mmCIF file of C-alpha atoms in Angstrom:
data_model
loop_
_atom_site.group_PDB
_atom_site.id
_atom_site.type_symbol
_atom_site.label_atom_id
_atom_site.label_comp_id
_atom_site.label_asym_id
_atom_site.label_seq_id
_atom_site.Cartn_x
_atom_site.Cartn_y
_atom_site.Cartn_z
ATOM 1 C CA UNK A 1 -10.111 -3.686 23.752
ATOM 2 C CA UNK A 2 -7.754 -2.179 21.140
ATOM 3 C CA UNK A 3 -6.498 0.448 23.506
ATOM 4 C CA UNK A 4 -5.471 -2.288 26.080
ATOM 5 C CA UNK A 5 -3.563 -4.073 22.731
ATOM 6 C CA UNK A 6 -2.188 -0.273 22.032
ATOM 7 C CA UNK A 7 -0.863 0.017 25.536
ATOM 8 C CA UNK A 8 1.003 -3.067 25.381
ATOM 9 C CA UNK A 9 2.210 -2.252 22.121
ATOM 10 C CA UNK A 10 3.601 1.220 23.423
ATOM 11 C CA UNK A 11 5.342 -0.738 26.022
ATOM 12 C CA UNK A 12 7.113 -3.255 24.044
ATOM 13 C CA UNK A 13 7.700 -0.696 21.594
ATOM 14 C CA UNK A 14 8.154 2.183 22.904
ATOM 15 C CA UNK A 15 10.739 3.479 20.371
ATOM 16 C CA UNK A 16 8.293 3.291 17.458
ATOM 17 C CA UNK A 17 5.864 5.385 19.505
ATOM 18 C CA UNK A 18 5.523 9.550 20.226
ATOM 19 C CA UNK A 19 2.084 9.509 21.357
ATOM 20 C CA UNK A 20 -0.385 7.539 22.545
ATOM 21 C CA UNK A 21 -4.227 7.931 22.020
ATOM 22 C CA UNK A 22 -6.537 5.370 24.018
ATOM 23 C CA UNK A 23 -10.334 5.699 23.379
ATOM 24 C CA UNK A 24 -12.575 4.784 26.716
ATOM 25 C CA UNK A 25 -10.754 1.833 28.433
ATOM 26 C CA UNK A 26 -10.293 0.601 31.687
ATOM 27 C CA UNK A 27 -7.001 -1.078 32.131
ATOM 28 C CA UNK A 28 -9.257 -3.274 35.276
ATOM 29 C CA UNK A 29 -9.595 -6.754 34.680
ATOM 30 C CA UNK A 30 -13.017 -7.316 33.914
ATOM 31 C CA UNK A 31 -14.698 -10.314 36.115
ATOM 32 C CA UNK A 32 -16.293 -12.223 33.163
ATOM 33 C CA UNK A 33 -18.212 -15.975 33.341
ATOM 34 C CA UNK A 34 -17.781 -17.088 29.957
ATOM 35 C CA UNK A 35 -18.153 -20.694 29.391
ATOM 36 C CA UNK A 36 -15.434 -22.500 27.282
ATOM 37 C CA UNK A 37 -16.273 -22.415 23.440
ATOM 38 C CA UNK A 38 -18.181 -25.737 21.966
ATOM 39 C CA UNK A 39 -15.640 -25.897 19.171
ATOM 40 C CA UNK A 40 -18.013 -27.990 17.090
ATOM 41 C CA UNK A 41 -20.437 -25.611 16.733
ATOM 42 C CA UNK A 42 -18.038 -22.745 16.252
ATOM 43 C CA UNK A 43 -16.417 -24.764 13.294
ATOM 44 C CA UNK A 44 -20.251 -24.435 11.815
ATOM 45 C CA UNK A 45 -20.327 -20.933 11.994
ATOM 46 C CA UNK A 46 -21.028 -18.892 8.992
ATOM 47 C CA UNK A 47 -20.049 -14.980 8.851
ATOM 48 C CA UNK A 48 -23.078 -14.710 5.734
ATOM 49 C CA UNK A 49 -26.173 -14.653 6.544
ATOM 50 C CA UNK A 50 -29.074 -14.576 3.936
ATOM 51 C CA UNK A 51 -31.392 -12.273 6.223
ATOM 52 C CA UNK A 52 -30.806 -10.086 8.920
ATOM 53 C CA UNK A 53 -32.986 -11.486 11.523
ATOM 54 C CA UNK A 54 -31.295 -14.867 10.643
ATOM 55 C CA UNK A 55 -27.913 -12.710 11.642
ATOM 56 C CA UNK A 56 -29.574 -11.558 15.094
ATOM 57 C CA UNK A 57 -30.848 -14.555 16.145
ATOM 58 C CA UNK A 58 -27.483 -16.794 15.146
ATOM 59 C CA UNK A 59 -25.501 -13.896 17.064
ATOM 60 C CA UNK A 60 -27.588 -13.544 20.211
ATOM 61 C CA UNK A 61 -27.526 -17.470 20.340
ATOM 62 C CA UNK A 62 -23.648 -17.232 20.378
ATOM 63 C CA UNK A 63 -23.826 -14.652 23.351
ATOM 64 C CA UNK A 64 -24.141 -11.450 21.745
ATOM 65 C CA UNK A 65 -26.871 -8.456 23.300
ATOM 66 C CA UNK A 66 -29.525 -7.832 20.566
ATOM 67 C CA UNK A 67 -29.039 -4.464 21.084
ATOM 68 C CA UNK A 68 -25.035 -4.039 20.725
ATOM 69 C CA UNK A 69 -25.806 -6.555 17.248
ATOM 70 C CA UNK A 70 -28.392 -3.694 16.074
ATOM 71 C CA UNK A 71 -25.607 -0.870 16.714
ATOM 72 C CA UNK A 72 -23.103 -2.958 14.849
ATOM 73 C CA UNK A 73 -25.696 -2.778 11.667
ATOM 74 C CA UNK A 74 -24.042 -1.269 8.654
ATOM 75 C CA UNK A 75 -20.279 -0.916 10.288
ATOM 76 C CA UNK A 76 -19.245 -4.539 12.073
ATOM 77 C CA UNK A 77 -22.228 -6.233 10.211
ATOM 78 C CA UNK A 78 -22.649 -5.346 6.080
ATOM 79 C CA UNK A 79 -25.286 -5.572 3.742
ATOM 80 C CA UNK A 80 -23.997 -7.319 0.444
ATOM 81 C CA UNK A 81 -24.841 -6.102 -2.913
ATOM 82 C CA UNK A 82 -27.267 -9.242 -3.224
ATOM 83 C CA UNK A 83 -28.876 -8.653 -0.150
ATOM 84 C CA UNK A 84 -27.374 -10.865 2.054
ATOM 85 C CA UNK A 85 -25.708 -10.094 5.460
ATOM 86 C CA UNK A 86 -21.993 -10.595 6.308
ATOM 87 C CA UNK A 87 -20.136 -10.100 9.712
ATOM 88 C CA UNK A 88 -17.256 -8.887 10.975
ATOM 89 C CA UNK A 89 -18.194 -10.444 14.375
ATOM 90 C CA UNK A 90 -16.975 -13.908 15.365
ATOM 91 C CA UNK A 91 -18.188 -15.514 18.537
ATOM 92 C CA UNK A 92 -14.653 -17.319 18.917
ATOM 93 C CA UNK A 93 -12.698 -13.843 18.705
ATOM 94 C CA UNK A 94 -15.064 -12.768 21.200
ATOM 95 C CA UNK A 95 -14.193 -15.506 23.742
ATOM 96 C CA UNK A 96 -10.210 -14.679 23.133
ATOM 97 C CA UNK A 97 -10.812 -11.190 23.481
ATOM 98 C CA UNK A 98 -12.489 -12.038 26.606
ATOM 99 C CA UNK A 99 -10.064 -14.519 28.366
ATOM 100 C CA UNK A 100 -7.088 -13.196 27.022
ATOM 101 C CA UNK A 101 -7.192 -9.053 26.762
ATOM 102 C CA UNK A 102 -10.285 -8.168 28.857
ATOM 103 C CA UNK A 103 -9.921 -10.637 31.977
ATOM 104 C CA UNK A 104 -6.597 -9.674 32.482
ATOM 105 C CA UNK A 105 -4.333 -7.332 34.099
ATOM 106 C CA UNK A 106 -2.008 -6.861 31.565
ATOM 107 C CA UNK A 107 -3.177 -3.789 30.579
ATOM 108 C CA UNK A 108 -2.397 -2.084 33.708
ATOM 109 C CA UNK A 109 1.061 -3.890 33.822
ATOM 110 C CA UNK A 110 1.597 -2.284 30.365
ATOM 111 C CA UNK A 111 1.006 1.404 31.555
ATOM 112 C CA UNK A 112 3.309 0.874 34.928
ATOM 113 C CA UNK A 113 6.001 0.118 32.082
ATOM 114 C CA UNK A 114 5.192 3.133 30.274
ATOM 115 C CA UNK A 115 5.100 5.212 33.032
ATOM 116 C CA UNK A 116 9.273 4.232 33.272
ATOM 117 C CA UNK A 117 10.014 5.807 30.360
ATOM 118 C CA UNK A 118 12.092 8.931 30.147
ATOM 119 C CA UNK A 119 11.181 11.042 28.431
ATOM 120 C CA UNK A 120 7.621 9.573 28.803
ATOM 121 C CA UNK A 121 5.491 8.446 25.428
ATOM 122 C CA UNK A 122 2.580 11.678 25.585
ATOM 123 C CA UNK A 123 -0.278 9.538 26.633
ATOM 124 C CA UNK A 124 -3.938 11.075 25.952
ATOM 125 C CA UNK A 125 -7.485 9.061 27.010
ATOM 126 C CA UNK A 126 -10.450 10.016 25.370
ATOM 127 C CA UNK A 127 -13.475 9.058 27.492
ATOM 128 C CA UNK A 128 -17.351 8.905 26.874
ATOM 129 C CA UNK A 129 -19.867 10.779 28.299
ATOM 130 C CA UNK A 130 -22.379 7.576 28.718
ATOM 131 C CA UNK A 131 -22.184 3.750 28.365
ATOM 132 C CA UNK A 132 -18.477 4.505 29.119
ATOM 133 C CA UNK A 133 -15.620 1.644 29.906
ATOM 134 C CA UNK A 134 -13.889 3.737 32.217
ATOM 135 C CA UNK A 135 -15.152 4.676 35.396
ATOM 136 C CA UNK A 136 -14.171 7.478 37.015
ATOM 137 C CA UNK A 137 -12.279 4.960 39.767
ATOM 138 C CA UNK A 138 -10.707 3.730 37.262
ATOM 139 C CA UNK A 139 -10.018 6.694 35.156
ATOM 140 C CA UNK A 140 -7.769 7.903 38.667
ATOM 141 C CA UNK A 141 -6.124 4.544 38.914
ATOM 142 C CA UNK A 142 -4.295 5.071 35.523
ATOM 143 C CA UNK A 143 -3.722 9.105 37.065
ATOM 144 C CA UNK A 144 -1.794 7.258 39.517
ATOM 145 C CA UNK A 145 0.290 4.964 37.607
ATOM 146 C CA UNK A 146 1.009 7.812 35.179
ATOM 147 C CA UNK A 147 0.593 11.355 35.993
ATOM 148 C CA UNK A 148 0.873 12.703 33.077
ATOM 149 C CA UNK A 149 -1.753 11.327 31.512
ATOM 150 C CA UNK A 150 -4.547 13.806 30.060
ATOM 151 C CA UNK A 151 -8.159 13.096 30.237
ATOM 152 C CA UNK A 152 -10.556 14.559 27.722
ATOM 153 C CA UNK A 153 -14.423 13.899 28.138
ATOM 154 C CA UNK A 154 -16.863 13.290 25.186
ATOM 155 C CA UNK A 155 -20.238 14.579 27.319
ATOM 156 C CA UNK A 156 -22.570 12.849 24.605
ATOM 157 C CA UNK A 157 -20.684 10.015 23.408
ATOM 158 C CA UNK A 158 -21.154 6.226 23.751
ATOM 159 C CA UNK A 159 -17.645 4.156 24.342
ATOM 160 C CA UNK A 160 -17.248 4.572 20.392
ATOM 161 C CA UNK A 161 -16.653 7.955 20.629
ATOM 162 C CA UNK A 162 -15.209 7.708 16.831
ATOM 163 C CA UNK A 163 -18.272 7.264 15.515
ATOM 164 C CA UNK A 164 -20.868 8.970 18.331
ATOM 165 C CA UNK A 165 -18.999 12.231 17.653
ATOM 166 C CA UNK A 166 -16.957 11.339 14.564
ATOM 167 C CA UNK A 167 -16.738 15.629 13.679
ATOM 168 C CA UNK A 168 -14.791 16.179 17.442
ATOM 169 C CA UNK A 169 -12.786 12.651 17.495
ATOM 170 C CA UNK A 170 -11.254 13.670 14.007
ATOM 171 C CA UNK A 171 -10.576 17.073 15.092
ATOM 172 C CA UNK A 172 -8.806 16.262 18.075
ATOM 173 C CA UNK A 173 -7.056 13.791 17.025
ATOM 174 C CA UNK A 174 -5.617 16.770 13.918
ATOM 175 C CA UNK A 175 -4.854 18.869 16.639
ATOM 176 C CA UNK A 176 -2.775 16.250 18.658
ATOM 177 C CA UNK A 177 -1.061 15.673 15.074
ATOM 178 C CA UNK A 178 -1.169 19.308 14.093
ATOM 179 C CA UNK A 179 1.212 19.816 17.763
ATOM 180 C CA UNK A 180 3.649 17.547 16.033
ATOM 181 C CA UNK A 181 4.877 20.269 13.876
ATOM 182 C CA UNK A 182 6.458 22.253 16.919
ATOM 183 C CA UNK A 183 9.734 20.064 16.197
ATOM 184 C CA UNK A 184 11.364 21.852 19.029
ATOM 185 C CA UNK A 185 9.517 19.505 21.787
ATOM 186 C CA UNK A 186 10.317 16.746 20.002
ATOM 187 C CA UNK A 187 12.440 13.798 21.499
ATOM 188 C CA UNK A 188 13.017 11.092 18.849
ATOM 189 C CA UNK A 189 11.206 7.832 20.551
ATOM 190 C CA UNK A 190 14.649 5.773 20.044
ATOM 191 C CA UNK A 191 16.218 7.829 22.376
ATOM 192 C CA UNK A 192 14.166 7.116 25.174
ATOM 193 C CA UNK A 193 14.886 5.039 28.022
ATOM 194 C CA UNK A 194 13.199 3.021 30.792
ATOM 195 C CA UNK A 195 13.554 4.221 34.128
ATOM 196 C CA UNK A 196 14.843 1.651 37.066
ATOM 197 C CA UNK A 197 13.293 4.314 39.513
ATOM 198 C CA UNK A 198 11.211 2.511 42.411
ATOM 199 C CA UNK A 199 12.399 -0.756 40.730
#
């Protein structure tokens, strides 16, 4: 979801941005069947949790897969000092993410706009290997709305490539920061300007 929030922020923004990273998304809308939120029982929820089965169970009754909760363990979900269990994870945020970022098409709207920039915003997606968010359909959609986008392939990653193969994210992500330093490619981002070609 964040790289569907980055490409919108690239569009709005595009002065404030030189290049854009996106880690395994699909700008598709996803076709989701999420029932509206009982807001009285989402007032009761509690991000503590005094065990961690107690966290599983209170999670996977909210919606959650057991097994995405047990990969969140020790990142999204943290054991306190006293032993107890707090999360990062909020079935309510899930629902907005859902309905308002995932099941939309805004994402997609957000990388025609980019594509109308001249010079373009450097646009890079990073894409997993397995369990992936972006399907190779949809990986040549976004070709098509901007051809200049580079693909780069993590052959043993999950969709968090970050942390599946934290050692290769970090240094590609130097080396797209390291290319920075050649300041004779660079355009300062103010000075671009949206395109009214095909408009």
């Amino acid at each position: 979801m964040g790289g569907r929030i980055a490409l919108r922020y690239a569009a709005n923004f595009p002065h404030k941005v030189f290049k854009l990273l996106i880690e395994d998304i699909s700008t598709e809308a996803f076709t989701l069947n999420i029932a509206p939120p009982d807001f009285a029982r989402l007032s009761r929820f509690n991000r503590r949790f005094e065990t961690w089965d107690d966290c599983v169970e209170t999670l996977v009754n909210f919606g959650y897969e057991r097994e995405r909760i047990e990969k969140y363990r020790g990142h999204r979900i943290v054991e306190e000092a006293n032993g107890t269990f707090w999360s990062a994870l909020h079935p309510y945020s899930r629902y907005l993410a859902f309905t308002n970022v995932l099941a939309t098409s805004d994402a997609k709207e957000a990388l025609k706009s980019i594509s109308k920039l001249r010079p373009p915003i450097e646009t890079h997606l990073w894409v997993a290997g397995h369990d992936s968010a972006c399907s190779e359909e949809g990986e040549q959609k976004m070709r098509d709305i901007l051809p200049i986008l580079t693909v780069r392939k993590f052959e043993t990653a999950g969709h968090s490539i970050h942390r599946d193969e934290e050692n290769s994210f970090v240094c590609g992500l130097m080396r797209l920061l390291d290319a920075d330093m050649n300041l004779r490619e660079f355009v300062p981002p103010q000075k671009r300007q949206r395109s009214h070609e095909g408009m």
